[in-house]
Amino acid sequence: MAASDTVTSLAVEDGIAILTVNNPPVNALSAALRDGIAARIGETSADPAVRAVVLICAGRTFIAGADISEFGKPPRGVPLAEMIAAIEGSPKPVVAAVHGTALGGGLETALGAHYRVAVPSAKVGLPEVKLGIIPGSGGTQRLPRIVGVERALAMITSGEQVPAAEALAMGLLDELVAEGELLAGAVAFARKVLTEGRPLRKVRDMNEKMEAARGRPEIFAEFRRANARKFRGFDAPEGCISAVEAAVNLPFDEGIAREREIFMPLMQGTQSKAQRYVFFAEREVRKIPDLPDSTPVKPVESVGIIGAGTMGGGIAMNFLNAGIPVTIVEARQDNLDRGIATIRKNYEATAAKGRLKPADVVSRMGLLTGSLDMGSLSSQDLVIEAIFEDMELKKETFAELDRVAKTGAILASNTSYLDVDEIAAATGRPESVIGMHFFSPANVMRLLEVVRAAKADPEVVATAMKLAPKIGKLGVLVGVCHGFVGNRMLAERQREATRLVEEGAMPWDVDRVLFEFGLPMGPFAMSDLAGLDIGWSRETSRGETLREKLCEMDRRGQKTGAGFYDYDSGRKASPSPVVERMVLDHSAAKGITRRSFDDGAILERLVYPMINEGAKILEEGKAIRASDIDMVWIAGYGWPVYRGGPMFYADTVGAKAVLAKMEEWETAIGPEFAPSALLRRKAETGEQFTGAA
Ligand code: 3H9
């Protein structure tokens, strides 16, 4: 027998049917694929020549899950749960043969099989939670039956991928076969099942581990408690926990029904929509319309960094982590020594937590060279300047760099605000100059704004974009403008946060609203953490702004035990009566009659001006697409993924609502609220920025 359609094929060799799935790029379970697998299983069941079935995938991976692009569309084809039930109900043993990743619906499919084998490099997981949903085709009911409740809870609520060896140890896989010999290994395994007369092992019937957990509700209570912080704001993790609870407390079929009940509203909800949008946005961001994937890139095998301060050091670590040698140049020996010592201290701290091998500390530090001589930057493929934000200083540095750097080297500035074209013009090779804007702490934050200077060669831009993932960053291409995408929008929020406090809110009200919205912290808590005296000096302080007044009182943030908040010895913040008084006096001195703001009004005032600025950024072509702006905010500022980014959020509230507020504030407060033409157009046409909300 040999049957096939475009995505599945069947061949029978000596009693073993090989069901091959071929749905590039990742064998996602499209309607056609579900139909195909169900049909092929039907055929093997009916064919007396077939004694066992091997389910295997062509291409780079086993099934990577449901086809996310089908979500929210009218259902077509055999439902996934039905397809899996058909596999499990097969009268002939089915062996799933896993390579690459078996994820989500892919792992659920494998769990429907009677046995699972994999190559050592394979990984398995249920990442649905990252898409704002729960595994919806039996994963929450079958996984705990194999690996037990605690492990299942950890896997399902984290979505992490488990390496094959670990999956084998927990019983999720039955055997590992030699790398590169999956088919032969799986067929041999199937023959063993037949010759040994092993049973049709259906995961749905395994109850031992469920019985062990029954009557122990504290497992779930404890898990919820331990992870409350991690799950804050997200709906899906609680759905995952409830579904696993159902696996313990209900018979299999009722558990499946409960899983469905939890799955559907999550799938239709805004959080999942946002998280699915982010999944695709994260992949879209790499696509540059005028830089096809075939654009040549330059090798980056050595890097120079100018400036061993916090930024320079953090940037260096990214390259050292990736095994790329770094030469770091400073003007003074003491600064250089301090910078290098900080890098070492960071690595040692990571090693002390067990997250880095001591040998890796040595090898990474071994890739780092310090120098006081710009002449040491004559051979590197890429040099990143990370000095003080001063245009004249940057220009001098680039002119000097132009003299020493080798022909073809990429010269990048880590400026956060300044005009990269002007910096490029200080060299005789503006085609080699771009911005590479890292976010603090640069070794931790995932965002890298790649700033496309006007004269930069396509090759230079493509190289920076392709380099980003190699050093663990999400590269977003942005245009030259003050503050680029992230800081330009942040400035709007900062300005309004300050004004809200002058007009009637307290700093902790503003912070609370943003925290409850899902951000890690608000602007005032953030300022306290960073230190209020950054860029402040007693000599030049005019005592006008709240920040200046606080610094003058030596309330300089967490480090001094007081800032906008009071801090106890454990650095726990509490609203400060001193600051409250100061705020009231400050408003009075400015002649402002304070009024009250509810949380909704605070949020609008902070976020809508950001959206308007985002629209201007799009209008001016400083970001390629709305979803790139959203990725900047998610990867660089901790915007909650379940709200999709500011532009996605704009689409959930509607451009009309944003426009109405901007117009109101433009009239009442000032021209800084003037709506962008694009916002106006979106409001008029009802079109979305992202088309995804
Ligand atoms: C699920 O299964 C729900 C069920 O429980 C219940 C249902 C009822 N669908 O990432 P890459 C595209 S939810 C559609 O660059 P890699 C991707 O957009 C699903 N498209 O490759 C990209 O397109 P393009 C649970 C998908 O090698 C291309 O494939 N599963 C899907 O770096 C290549 O992707 C997951 O959440 C999909 N499921 O990484 C797994 N997956 O080239 C999601 C990928 O046009 N996928 N695409 O930009 C992944 O984690 C990674 O893609 C994977 C490969 C690790 C598989």
Coordinates of C-alpha atoms and ligand atoms in Angstrom, one line a residue, residues 25-26 28-29 60-61 64-69 71 80-81 101 103-106 108 126-128 130-131 133-137 161 260 263 279-280 283-284 286-287, ligand 1:
P25 CA 8.8 24.8 7.4
V26 CA 7.9 23.3 10.8
A28 CA 2.6 22.7 11.8
L29 CA -0.7 20.9 12.2
R60 CA 14.1 20.0 10.2
T61 CA 11.7 19.1 12.9
A64 CA 6.1 22.0 16.1
G65 CA 2.4 22.4 17.1
A66 CA -0.9 23.6 15.9
D67 CA -0.8 26.0 13.0
I68 CA -1.0 29.3 14.9
S69 CA -2.1 31.2 11.8
F71 CA -6.4 30.4 15.3
L80 CA -6.7 17.9 16.5
A81 CA -8.1 16.1 19.5
T101 CA 11.2 19.8 18.4
L103 CA 6.0 21.1 20.6
G104 CA 2.5 21.9 21.6
G105 CA 0.1 20.0 19.4
G106 CA 3.2 18.1 18.1
E108 CA 0.2 16.1 22.1
L126 CA 4.2 22.3 25.6
P127 CA 4.8 26.0 24.9
E128 CA 1.1 27.0 24.6
K130 CA 3.6 31.5 25.8
L131 CA 0.8 32.0 23.3
I133 CA -3.4 29.5 25.9
I134 CA -3.2 26.0 27.4
P135 CA -2.4 22.8 25.6
G136 CA -5.8 22.2 24.0
S137 CA -5.7 18.7 22.6
Q161 CA 11.6 22.7 26.0
R260 CA -11.6 22.4 26.2
F263 CA -8.9 26.5 26.3
F279 CA 5.2 35.4 18.3
F280 CA 4.9 36.5 14.6
R283 CA 9.9 36.8 13.5
E284 CA 8.7 39.7 11.3
R286 CA 14.1 40.4 11.0
K287 CA 12.6 41.1 7.6
Ligands
3H9_1 C1 -0.7 24.5 19.9 O1 -0.1 23.6 19.5 C2 -2.1 24.4 20.5 C3 -2.6 23.0 20.8 O2 -2.2 22.7 22.1 C4 -4.1 22.9 20.7 C5 -4.8 23.3 19.5 C6 -6.2 23.0 19.4 N1 2.2 27.8 13.3 O3 10.6 30.2 14.6 P1 11.1 30.0 13.2 C7 6.6 29.7 11.3 S1 -0.1 26.1 19.8 C8 2.4 28.6 12.3 O4 11.7 31.2 12.5 P2 13.1 28.2 14.2 C9 7.3 30.9 11.8 O5 6.4 32.0 11.9 C10 1.5 25.9 19.0 N2 3.6 29.0 11.8 O6 12.1 28.8 13.1 C11 8.3 31.1 10.7 O7 7.7 31.7 9.6 P3 8.4 32.7 8.7 C12 2.5 25.4 20.0 C13 4.7 28.6 12.6 O8 13.8 27.1 13.5 C14 8.7 29.7 10.3 O9 7.6 28.9 10.8 N3 3.8 25.4 19.3 C15 4.5 27.9 13.7 O10 13.9 29.3 14.8 C16 10.0 29.2 11.0 O11 9.9 29.5 12.4 C17 4.6 26.5 19.4 O12 4.3 27.5 20.0 C18 3.3 27.4 14.1 N4 3.1 26.7 15.2 O13 12.3 27.6 15.3 C19 5.9 26.4 18.6 N5 5.8 27.7 14.3 O14 9.7 32.0 8.2 C20 6.1 27.6 17.8 C21 6.6 28.3 13.5 O15 7.5 33.1 7.6 N6 7.3 27.5 17.0 N7 6.0 28.9 12.4 O16 8.8 33.9 9.5 C22 8.6 27.6 17.5 O17 8.8 27.7 18.7 C23 9.7 27.7 16.5 O18 9.1 28.1 15.3 C24 10.5 26.4 16.3 C25 11.4 26.5 15.1 C26 11.2 26.0 17.6 C27 9.5 25.3 16.0

